[in-house]
Amino acid sequence: MPLRRRKAQLKARAGKTAVSGYGAVDGRLPVSELARQLLRKAFPDHWSFLLGEIALYSFVVLLLTGVYLTLFFDPSMMESVYTGSYVPLQGVRMTQAYSTTLNISFAVRGGLLIRQIHHWAALVFVAAIAVHMLRIFFTGAFRKPREANWIVGVTLFVLALLEGFAGYSLPDDLLSGTGLRTAATIVGSIPVVGTYLELFVFGGQFPGDAVIPRLYPVHVLLVPGLIVALITAHLILVVYLKHTHWAGQGKTNENAVGSPAFPHFTAKTTGFFLMVFGVLTLLGALAQINPVWNYGPYRANQVSGNAQPDWYVGFLEGALRLMPPWETDIAGHTVMWNVFIPAIVLPGVVFTVLFLYPFFEKWVTGDRREHHLCDRPRNRPTRTGLGVAAIVFYAVLLVAGGNDVVAFSFRVSVEAMTWILRTALIAAPLLAFALTKRLCLALQMRDRRRLTEGEETGQVTQSVNGGLSESRRGLNPTARYRILMRDVPTPLELPAQGPISIRRRLRTVLSGWYYGDLVELPVTEEQRSRIAERTTRPEPVRERED
């Protein structure tokens, strides 16, 4: 009894302390108000919104496994003779970075499992960000007022690429060293300052003795800190601006409909995190990745056969392999266009276009309204075509990154495969754009037919004269609402009078190219006005829980 009484007293005292502490903090900070708003936050239920959560939870797994690996990894490039437990490499000279990577894999309890989970989580993290951005692009979720969040997302993607490359390079094995050799060539190709930058980064001529000790704090401190800060800003903007949603009964451009944060979303997202963690653990346990002991330590006079980097930087490797060997000698200095253009100019142009695209589309449409309804990709055929063309462009470069492997597999020469891929790099995106746009317009025609004739029932009847016909039934209200609820701008027109600038003419031409092709739906003027009411936003967005 005295023990129970003592336990009850301690519990009551702890509760009283917690209440008084919370009151003290709440009196100085808006804790209750923020907590109330967060608990009432409505989260979407559509599966496509889980892509961002996969990226977030993969990053959490990266942090947890990365902390464990940090305890055992030494980034020093000081060489010594290996005497560890991996017998085939005993007596071989190697850096401490490679030696400690081997020790993590073979001598640290659970080290190999954690290494492989960490590597798989890195691949899933970058892939989830990429697919999440594609979802945002194809549905128009980057439009006002979410342009800033789009910029944050693109910056996160760039930092994820940098973080992945830094982590990939740390083991100092023959494969990652080959990647560092490529990176040194890329840095050195920058006109005027390239040589000085390479000497600074590598601590001398390649391979130097400082690049891995310098990459280590970048990988474990600088870039993760920036990613954590940007993820925090991204989530704050998501909560503040509310989420977009697909058109449906009760879902308009004036509200945000979804499940409340507590308890529905909290329970679902906790389970989803455990699922992501479980899948990554299974991959780490069952699917081997980056077996550095097979490659051996890095030697500047050696290179791995069939050497390809991780997929997220494979497009750079492909661009380097497809670029013709162009060089220019200027005043005794060689400008390596064959490296500078594919590895510096091309990524710079690609990411500049990504950063500026929301503002470009706003300029083309002249649309200054806020948008909270997701576009169906078929209703924006030009934007969808551009997105598919970009994916095909990337895919060709990725295949080109392994042109030697592809050539060997199909028994053709590397030169022939290179010319095939050079042609495909130009022709395939154009063909993909044209086919995608035609497909989107065909799907719009199908929607129009469904509205006018109804859905196919699958039942075929035969008349007394032998004729066959298929019966149809009217669309259900949900499908009809989804088809009709679209907001597509009309092309801009030139003014009838007055001087017209070149900029205005260009804007009008681009607007006609973007929105000139459209299948009109069979709607009355009353229906058109009702659609306009639901797709405009005169008032602040209201959240509503399902």
Coordinates of C-alpha atoms in Angstrom, one line a residue:
M1 CA 0.0 0.0 0.0
P2 CA 2.7 2.6 0.8
L3 CA 4.4 1.8 -2.5
R4 CA 1.1 2.3 -4.4
R5 CA 0.4 5.6 -2.5
R6 CA 3.9 6.8 -3.3
K7 CA 3.5 5.9 -7.0
A8 CA 0.2 7.7 -7.1
Q9 CA 1.7 10.8 -5.5
L10 CA 4.6 10.8 -8.0
K11 CA 2.1 10.4 -10.9
A12 CA 0.0 13.3 -9.6
R13 CA 3.0 15.5 -9.1
A14 CA 4.3 14.8 -12.6
G15 CA 0.9 15.6 -14.1
K16 CA 0.8 18.8 -12.1
T17 CA 4.3 19.8 -13.3
A18 CA 3.5 19.0 -16.9
V19 CA 0.3 21.1 -16.7
S20 CA 2.1 24.1 -15.1
G21 CA 5.0 23.8 -17.6
Y22 CA 2.6 23.7 -20.5
G23 CA 0.8 26.7 -19.1
A24 CA 4.1 28.6 -18.7
V25 CA 5.1 27.9 -22.3
D26 CA 1.6 28.6 -23.7
G27 CA 1.6 32.0 -21.9
R28 CA 4.6 33.0 -23.9
L29 CA 4.1 31.2 -27.2
P30 CA 1.0 30.4 -29.3
V31 CA 1.3 26.7 -28.5
S32 CA -2.4 25.9 -28.0
E33 CA -3.5 27.9 -31.0
L34 CA -1.0 26.2 -33.3
A35 CA -1.8 22.7 -31.9
R36 CA -5.5 23.4 -32.4
Q37 CA -5.0 24.4 -36.0
L38 CA -2.7 21.4 -36.7
L39 CA -5.0 18.9 -35.1
R40 CA -7.9 20.3 -37.3
K41 CA -5.7 20.2 -40.5
A42 CA -7.5 18.2 -43.2
F43 CA -5.2 15.8 -45.1
P44 CA -6.0 14.3 -48.5
D45 CA -6.9 10.6 -48.9
H46 CA -5.9 10.1 -52.6
W47 CA -3.0 7.6 -53.0
S48 CA -1.0 10.1 -55.1
F49 CA -0.4 12.3 -52.1
L50 CA 1.5 9.4 -50.4
L51 CA 4.5 10.0 -52.7
G52 CA 5.6 12.9 -50.6
E53 CA 5.3 10.9 -47.5
I54 CA 7.5 8.1 -49.0
A55 CA 10.2 10.8 -49.6
L56 CA 9.8 12.1 -46.0
Y57 CA 10.0 8.7 -44.3
S58 CA 12.9 7.5 -46.5
F59 CA 14.8 10.6 -45.3
V60 CA 14.0 9.7 -41.7
V61 CA 15.4 6.2 -42.3
L62 CA 18.5 7.8 -43.9
L63 CA 19.1 9.9 -40.8
L64 CA 18.7 7.0 -38.4
T65 CA 21.0 4.6 -40.3
G66 CA 23.4 7.4 -41.1
V67 CA 23.9 8.2 -37.5
Y68 CA 24.8 4.6 -36.9
L69 CA 27.3 4.4 -39.8
T70 CA 28.9 7.7 -38.6
L71 CA 30.0 6.0 -35.4
F72 CA 32.3 3.6 -37.3
F73 CA 33.4 5.4 -40.5
D74 CA 36.7 7.2 -40.8
P75 CA 36.9 9.5 -43.9
S76 CA 40.7 9.7 -43.8
M77 CA 42.6 9.1 -47.1
M78 CA 45.7 7.9 -45.1
E79 CA 46.9 4.6 -46.6
S80 CA 47.7 1.5 -44.6
V81 CA 47.9 -2.3 -45.1
Y82 CA 44.5 -4.0 -44.6
T83 CA 44.5 -6.6 -41.9
G84 CA 40.8 -7.0 -41.3
S85 CA 38.4 -9.9 -41.5
Y86 CA 37.8 -9.9 -45.3
V87 CA 40.5 -12.4 -46.3
P88 CA 40.7 -11.7 -50.1
L89 CA 41.9 -8.1 -49.5
Q90 CA 44.3 -8.8 -46.6
G91 CA 47.7 -7.3 -47.2
V92 CA 46.4 -4.8 -49.8
R93 CA 47.2 -1.1 -49.3
M94 CA 44.0 1.1 -49.0
T95 CA 42.8 4.3 -47.4
Q96 CA 41.1 4.4 -44.0
A97 CA 37.8 5.3 -45.7
Y98 CA 37.8 2.0 -47.7
S99 CA 39.2 0.0 -44.7
T100 CA 36.5 1.2 -42.3
T101 CA 33.8 0.6 -44.9
L102 CA 35.0 -3.0 -45.1
N103 CA 35.0 -3.2 -41.3
I104 CA 31.4 -1.9 -41.2
S105 CA 30.4 -4.6 -43.7
F106 CA 32.2 -7.6 -42.0
A107 CA 33.2 -6.7 -38.5
V108 CA 30.5 -4.4 -37.0
R109 CA 27.4 -6.3 -35.8
G110 CA 24.6 -5.4 -38.2
G111 CA 26.8 -3.1 -40.1
L112 CA 26.2 -4.6 -43.6
L113 CA 22.5 -4.5 -43.0
I114 CA 22.5 -0.9 -42.0
R115 CA 24.8 0.1 -44.9
Q116 CA 22.4 -1.6 -47.4
I117 CA 19.3 0.0 -45.8
H118 CA 21.0 3.3 -46.0
H119 CA 21.8 2.9 -49.6
W120 CA 18.4 1.7 -50.6
A121 CA 16.8 4.5 -48.6
A122 CA 18.9 7.0 -50.5
L123 CA 17.7 5.6 -53.9
V124 CA 14.0 5.6 -52.7
F125 CA 14.4 9.1 -51.3
V126 CA 15.5 10.6 -54.6
A127 CA 13.0 8.5 -56.6
A128 CA 10.1 9.5 -54.4
I129 CA 11.0 13.2 -54.7
A130 CA 11.2 12.9 -58.5
V131 CA 7.9 11.1 -58.8
H132 CA 6.3 13.5 -56.3
M133 CA 7.4 16.4 -58.5
L134 CA 6.0 14.7 -61.6
R135 CA 2.7 14.4 -59.8
I136 CA 2.7 18.1 -58.9
F137 CA 3.7 19.0 -62.5
F138 CA 1.2 17.0 -64.3
T139 CA -1.7 18.1 -62.0
G140 CA -0.8 21.8 -62.0
A141 CA -0.3 21.8 -58.2
F142 CA 2.6 24.2 -58.7
R143 CA 0.4 27.2 -59.6
K144 CA -0.5 30.2 -57.5
P145 CA -0.2 30.2 -54.5
R146 CA 2.3 27.3 -54.4
E147 CA 5.1 28.6 -56.5
A148 CA 7.4 29.0 -53.5
N149 CA 6.7 25.4 -52.5
W150 CA 7.6 24.3 -56.0
I151 CA 10.9 26.1 -55.7
V152 CA 11.6 24.5 -52.4
G153 CA 10.8 21.1 -53.9
V154 CA 13.2 21.6 -56.8
T155 CA 15.9 22.8 -54.4
L156 CA 15.3 19.7 -52.3
F157 CA 15.8 17.5 -55.4
V158 CA 19.1 19.2 -56.2
L159 CA 20.3 18.8 -52.7
A160 CA 19.2 15.1 -52.7
L161 CA 21.3 14.6 -55.9
L162 CA 24.3 16.2 -54.2
E163 CA 23.8 14.2 -51.0
G164 CA 23.6 11.0 -52.9
F165 CA 26.7 11.6 -54.9
A166 CA 28.7 12.6 -51.8
G167 CA 27.6 9.4 -49.9
Y168 CA 28.3 7.3 -53.0
S169 CA 31.8 8.6 -53.1
L170 CA 32.8 8.2 -49.5
P171 CA 33.8 4.5 -49.5
D172 CA 36.8 5.2 -51.8
D173 CA 36.3 2.0 -53.7
L174 CA 37.3 1.6 -57.4
L175 CA 33.7 2.3 -58.6
S176 CA 33.1 5.4 -56.6
G177 CA 36.7 6.6 -57.4
T178 CA 35.8 6.4 -61.0
G179 CA 32.9 8.7 -60.3
L180 CA 35.2 11.1 -58.5
R181 CA 37.5 11.0 -61.5
T182 CA 34.6 12.1 -63.7
A183 CA 33.7 14.8 -61.2
A184 CA 37.2 16.1 -61.3
T185 CA 37.1 16.3 -65.1
I186 CA 33.8 18.1 -64.9
V187 CA 35.1 20.7 -62.4
G188 CA 38.3 21.2 -64.5
S189 CA 36.2 21.8 -67.7
I190 CA 34.9 25.1 -66.4
P191 CA 36.6 27.8 -68.4
V192 CA 39.2 30.1 -66.6
V193 CA 38.6 28.9 -63.0
G194 CA 38.2 25.1 -63.5
T195 CA 41.8 24.2 -62.8
Y196 CA 41.9 26.2 -59.6
L197 CA 38.5 24.8 -58.4
E198 CA 39.8 21.3 -59.0
L199 CA 43.0 21.9 -57.0
F200 CA 40.9 23.4 -54.2
V201 CA 38.3 20.6 -54.0
F202 CA 40.8 17.7 -54.3
G203 CA 43.7 19.3 -52.3
G204 CA 45.9 19.1 -55.3
Q205 CA 45.9 17.2 -58.6
F206 CA 43.5 14.3 -58.8
P207 CA 43.1 12.2 -56.8
G208 CA 44.7 14.4 -54.1
D209 CA 44.4 13.7 -50.4
A210 CA 41.5 15.9 -49.2
V211 CA 38.4 15.2 -51.3
I212 CA 36.9 12.5 -49.0
P213 CA 37.6 14.3 -45.7
R214 CA 35.9 17.4 -47.3
L215 CA 32.9 15.4 -48.7
Y216 CA 32.3 13.8 -45.3
P217 CA 31.1 17.0 -43.4
V218 CA 29.1 17.9 -46.6
H219 CA 27.4 14.6 -46.5
V220 CA 26.7 14.2 -42.8
L221 CA 26.2 17.9 -41.7
L222 CA 25.8 20.6 -44.3
V223 CA 23.5 19.0 -46.9
P224 CA 21.3 17.1 -44.3
G225 CA 20.9 20.3 -42.3
L226 CA 19.8 22.2 -45.4
I227 CA 17.4 19.3 -46.3
V228 CA 15.9 19.3 -42.8
A229 CA 15.4 23.1 -43.0
L230 CA 13.8 22.9 -46.4
I231 CA 11.5 20.0 -45.5
T232 CA 10.4 22.0 -42.5
A233 CA 9.6 25.0 -44.7
H234 CA 7.9 22.7 -47.2
L235 CA 5.6 21.2 -44.5
I236 CA 4.8 24.6 -43.0
L237 CA 3.8 25.9 -46.4
V238 CA 1.7 22.8 -47.0
V239 CA -0.2 23.4 -43.7
Y240 CA -0.6 27.1 -44.4
L241 CA -1.6 26.9 -48.0
K242 CA -3.7 23.7 -47.6
H243 CA -3.5 20.9 -50.0
T244 CA -4.8 20.6 -53.6
H245 CA -7.4 17.9 -54.3
W246 CA -9.1 16.2 -57.2
A247 CA -12.5 17.4 -58.3
G248 CA -15.4 15.6 -56.8
Q249 CA -18.7 16.0 -55.0
G250 CA -18.2 18.7 -52.4
K251 CA -14.6 19.4 -53.5
T252 CA -14.2 22.8 -55.2
N253 CA -11.6 25.5 -55.6
E254 CA -12.9 27.1 -52.4
N255 CA -12.3 24.4 -49.8
A256 CA -9.8 21.7 -48.7
V257 CA -11.5 18.3 -47.9
G258 CA -9.7 15.4 -46.2
S259 CA -9.3 13.4 -43.0
P260 CA -8.5 15.3 -39.8
A261 CA -4.9 15.2 -38.6
F262 CA -5.9 13.5 -35.3
P263 CA -6.7 10.7 -34.9
H264 CA -7.3 9.5 -38.5
F265 CA -4.3 10.8 -40.4
T266 CA -1.9 10.3 -37.5
A267 CA -2.8 6.6 -37.3
K268 CA -2.6 6.1 -41.0
T269 CA 0.7 7.9 -41.5
T270 CA 2.3 6.1 -38.6
G271 CA 1.4 2.8 -40.1
F272 CA 2.7 4.0 -43.5
F273 CA 6.0 5.0 -41.9
L274 CA 6.4 1.5 -40.5
M275 CA 5.6 0.0 -43.9
V276 CA 8.2 2.2 -45.6
F277 CA 10.8 1.3 -42.9
G278 CA 9.9 -2.4 -43.2
V279 CA 10.2 -2.5 -47.0
L280 CA 13.6 -0.7 -46.9
T281 CA 14.7 -3.2 -44.2
L282 CA 13.7 -6.1 -46.4
L283 CA 15.5 -4.6 -49.4
G284 CA 18.6 -4.1 -47.2
A285 CA 18.4 -7.7 -45.9
L286 CA 17.6 -9.5 -49.2
A287 CA 18.8 -7.4 -52.1
Q288 CA 22.5 -6.8 -52.3
I289 CA 23.6 -3.3 -53.3
N290 CA 27.0 -1.7 -53.7
P291 CA 29.3 -4.6 -52.7
V292 CA 32.4 -2.5 -52.4
W293 CA 34.6 -5.5 -51.5
N294 CA 34.2 -6.8 -55.0
Y295 CA 35.6 -3.6 -56.5
G296 CA 38.7 -3.2 -54.4
P297 CA 40.3 0.1 -53.3
Y298 CA 40.6 2.9 -55.7
R299 CA 43.7 3.1 -58.0
A300 CA 44.1 6.1 -60.3
N301 CA 45.5 3.8 -63.1
Q302 CA 42.5 1.4 -63.0
V303 CA 38.9 1.5 -63.9
S304 CA 36.0 -0.8 -63.3
G305 CA 34.4 -2.6 -66.2
N306 CA 30.7 -1.9 -66.8
A307 CA 31.0 1.1 -64.4
Q308 CA 27.7 3.1 -64.1
P309 CA 26.8 5.5 -61.3
D310 CA 23.5 5.4 -59.4
W311 CA 20.5 6.1 -61.6
Y312 CA 19.9 9.7 -60.4
V313 CA 23.3 10.9 -61.9
G314 CA 23.3 8.4 -64.7
F315 CA 21.9 11.1 -67.1
L316 CA 25.1 13.0 -66.7
E317 CA 27.2 10.0 -67.6
G318 CA 24.9 9.5 -70.7
A319 CA 25.3 13.1 -71.7
L320 CA 29.0 12.9 -71.5
R321 CA 29.1 9.7 -73.6
L322 CA 26.8 11.2 -76.3
M323 CA 28.6 14.5 -76.7
P324 CA 30.9 14.8 -79.7
P325 CA 34.6 15.3 -78.9
W326 CA 34.6 19.1 -79.3
E327 CA 37.5 21.1 -78.0
T328 CA 38.8 24.6 -78.6
D329 CA 42.3 26.0 -78.0
I330 CA 42.3 29.6 -77.0
A331 CA 45.7 31.3 -76.2
G332 CA 47.2 28.0 -75.1
H333 CA 44.2 27.0 -73.0
T334 CA 41.9 24.1 -74.0
V335 CA 38.2 24.6 -73.6
M336 CA 36.6 21.1 -73.3
W337 CA 33.1 21.7 -74.8
N338 CA 32.7 17.9 -74.8
V339 CA 32.6 18.0 -70.9
F340 CA 31.4 21.5 -70.1
I341 CA 28.3 21.5 -72.3
P342 CA 26.8 18.1 -71.1
A343 CA 27.9 18.2 -67.5
I344 CA 27.6 21.9 -66.6
V345 CA 25.4 23.7 -69.2
L346 CA 22.8 21.0 -69.7
P347 CA 22.0 20.5 -65.9
G348 CA 22.1 24.3 -65.5
V349 CA 19.5 24.7 -68.2
V350 CA 17.3 21.8 -67.0
F351 CA 17.1 23.0 -63.4
T352 CA 16.7 26.7 -64.4
V353 CA 13.7 25.6 -66.5
L354 CA 12.3 23.6 -63.5
F355 CA 12.6 26.6 -61.2
L356 CA 11.0 29.1 -63.6
Y357 CA 8.3 26.9 -65.2
P358 CA 5.4 28.0 -62.9
F359 CA 6.1 31.6 -63.7
F360 CA 6.4 30.9 -67.4
E361 CA 3.0 29.1 -67.5
K362 CA 1.4 32.0 -65.6
W363 CA 2.8 34.4 -68.1
V364 CA 1.5 32.4 -71.0
T365 CA -2.0 32.1 -69.6
G366 CA -2.2 35.5 -68.0
D367 CA -4.0 33.7 -65.1
R368 CA -3.5 35.4 -61.7
R369 CA -6.1 33.4 -59.8
E370 CA -5.4 30.8 -57.1
H371 CA -5.8 27.2 -58.0
H372 CA -6.6 24.4 -55.5
L373 CA -8.1 21.8 -57.8
C374 CA -5.8 19.3 -59.5
D375 CA -5.9 19.3 -63.3
R376 CA -6.5 16.0 -65.0
P377 CA -3.4 15.6 -67.3
R378 CA -5.6 14.9 -70.3
N379 CA -7.1 18.4 -70.0
R380 CA -3.7 20.1 -70.3
P381 CA -2.4 18.2 -73.4
T382 CA 0.6 20.6 -74.1
R383 CA 1.8 20.6 -70.5
T384 CA 1.4 16.8 -70.3
G385 CA 3.2 16.4 -73.6
L386 CA 6.1 18.5 -72.4
G387 CA 6.4 16.4 -69.2
V388 CA 6.4 13.1 -71.1
A389 CA 9.0 14.5 -73.6
A390 CA 11.2 15.5 -70.6
I391 CA 10.9 12.0 -69.1
V392 CA 11.8 10.4 -72.5
F393 CA 14.8 12.8 -72.9
Y394 CA 16.0 11.7 -69.4
A395 CA 15.5 8.0 -70.2
V396 CA 17.6 8.2 -73.4
L397 CA 20.4 9.8 -71.4
L398 CA 20.1 7.2 -68.7
V399 CA 20.4 4.4 -71.3
A400 CA 23.3 6.2 -72.9
G401 CA 25.1 6.1 -69.5
G402 CA 25.4 2.3 -70.1
N403 CA 25.9 2.3 -73.9
D404 CA 28.8 -0.1 -73.7
V405 CA 26.7 -2.6 -71.7
V406 CA 23.7 -2.2 -74.1
A407 CA 26.0 -2.6 -77.1
F408 CA 27.5 -5.8 -75.7
S409 CA 24.0 -7.1 -74.9
F410 CA 22.6 -6.5 -78.4
R411 CA 25.9 -7.4 -80.1
V412 CA 26.3 -4.0 -81.9
S413 CA 29.3 -1.7 -81.9
V414 CA 29.6 1.0 -79.3
E415 CA 29.9 3.6 -82.0
A416 CA 26.7 2.5 -83.7
M417 CA 24.8 2.5 -80.3
T418 CA 26.1 6.0 -79.7
W419 CA 24.8 7.3 -83.0
I420 CA 21.4 5.5 -82.4
L421 CA 21.1 7.2 -79.0
R422 CA 22.2 10.6 -80.4
T423 CA 19.4 10.4 -82.9
A424 CA 16.9 9.2 -80.3
L425 CA 17.9 12.1 -77.9
I426 CA 16.4 14.5 -80.5
A427 CA 13.7 12.5 -82.2
A428 CA 12.3 10.5 -79.3
P429 CA 11.2 13.5 -77.1
L430 CA 9.5 15.2 -80.1
L431 CA 7.7 12.0 -81.0
A432 CA 6.7 11.4 -77.4
F433 CA 5.3 15.0 -77.2
A434 CA 3.2 14.6 -80.4
L435 CA 1.9 11.2 -79.3
T436 CA 1.1 12.3 -75.8
K437 CA -0.8 15.4 -77.0
R438 CA -2.8 13.3 -79.5
L439 CA -3.6 10.8 -76.7
C440 CA -4.8 13.5 -74.4
L441 CA -7.1 14.9 -77.0
A442 CA -8.4 11.4 -77.8
L443 CA -9.2 10.9 -74.1
Q444 CA -11.0 14.3 -74.1
M445 CA -13.1 13.0 -77.1
R446 CA -13.8 9.8 -75.1
D447 CA -15.0 11.9 -72.2
R448 CA -17.3 13.9 -74.5
R449 CA -18.7 10.7 -75.9
R450 CA -19.3 9.3 -72.4
L451 CA -21.2 12.5 -71.6
T452 CA -23.4 12.4 -74.7
E453 CA -23.9 8.7 -75.1
G454 CA -23.2 7.2 -71.7
E455 CA -21.0 4.3 -70.7
E456 CA -20.7 0.9 -72.4
T457 CA -22.5 -1.8 -70.5
G458 CA -20.8 -4.7 -72.3
Q459 CA -24.1 -6.2 -73.3
V460 CA -24.6 -6.7 -77.1
T461 CA -28.1 -7.3 -78.5
Q462 CA -29.2 -8.6 -81.9
S463 CA -32.2 -7.4 -83.7
V464 CA -34.6 -9.6 -85.7
N465 CA -32.9 -8.5 -88.8
G466 CA -29.5 -9.7 -87.5
G467 CA -28.0 -6.3 -86.6
L468 CA -25.8 -6.0 -83.5
S469 CA -25.9 -3.1 -81.1
E470 CA -24.3 -2.4 -77.8
S471 CA -26.4 -0.9 -75.0
R472 CA -25.2 2.1 -73.0
R473 CA -26.2 3.7 -69.7
G474 CA -25.9 7.2 -68.3
L475 CA -22.8 8.2 -66.3
N476 CA -23.0 8.2 -62.6
P477 CA -23.0 11.6 -60.9
T478 CA -19.4 11.2 -59.6
A479 CA -17.9 10.4 -63.0
R480 CA -19.9 13.2 -64.7
Y481 CA -18.8 15.7 -62.1
R482 CA -15.1 14.7 -62.5
I483 CA -15.3 15.2 -66.3
L484 CA -17.2 18.5 -66.3
M485 CA -15.1 20.1 -63.5
R486 CA -12.2 21.4 -65.5
D487 CA -10.7 24.9 -65.7
V488 CA -8.8 25.4 -69.0
P489 CA -7.8 28.9 -70.0
T490 CA -8.7 30.2 -73.4
P491 CA -5.8 31.4 -75.7
L492 CA -4.9 35.0 -75.5
E493 CA -5.8 37.2 -78.4
L494 CA -4.0 40.2 -80.0
P495 CA -5.7 43.6 -79.5
A496 CA -7.6 44.8 -82.6
Q497 CA -5.9 48.3 -82.5
G498 CA -2.7 49.9 -81.3
P499 CA 0.9 48.9 -81.6
I500 CA 1.8 45.4 -80.7
S501 CA 5.2 44.6 -79.2
I502 CA 7.2 41.5 -80.1
R503 CA 6.9 40.3 -76.5
R504 CA 3.1 40.5 -76.8
R505 CA 3.1 38.6 -80.1
L506 CA 5.3 35.9 -78.7
R507 CA 3.1 35.5 -75.6
T508 CA 0.0 35.2 -77.8
V509 CA 1.6 32.6 -80.1
L510 CA 2.7 30.5 -77.1
S511 CA -0.7 30.8 -75.5
G512 CA -2.4 29.6 -78.7
W513 CA 0.1 26.7 -78.8
Y514 CA -0.6 25.8 -75.2
Y515 CA -4.4 26.1 -75.2
G516 CA -5.5 26.2 -78.8
D517 CA -6.2 22.4 -79.0
L518 CA -9.2 21.5 -76.8
V519 CA -12.3 19.3 -77.1
E520 CA -15.3 21.3 -76.1
L521 CA -17.7 19.5 -73.7
P522 CA -21.5 19.5 -74.3
V523 CA -22.5 21.9 -71.5
T524 CA -25.2 24.5 -71.3
E525 CA -24.5 28.1 -70.4
E526 CA -26.0 27.4 -66.9
Q527 CA -23.7 24.5 -66.4
R528 CA -20.7 26.5 -67.7
S529 CA -21.4 29.3 -65.1
R530 CA -21.8 26.7 -62.3
I531 CA -18.4 25.2 -63.3
A532 CA -16.8 28.6 -63.3
E533 CA -18.2 29.2 -59.8
R534 CA -16.6 26.0 -58.5
T535 CA -13.2 26.5 -60.2
T536 CA -12.6 30.1 -59.1
R537 CA -11.7 31.3 -55.7
P538 CA -13.1 34.6 -54.6
E539 CA -12.9 33.7 -50.8
P540 CA -10.1 32.3 -48.6
V541 CA -9.8 28.5 -48.7
R542 CA -11.8 26.7 -46.0
E543 CA -10.8 23.3 -44.6
R544 CA -13.4 20.6 -44.1
E545 CA -13.1 17.2 -42.6
D546 CA -14.7 14.2 -44.2

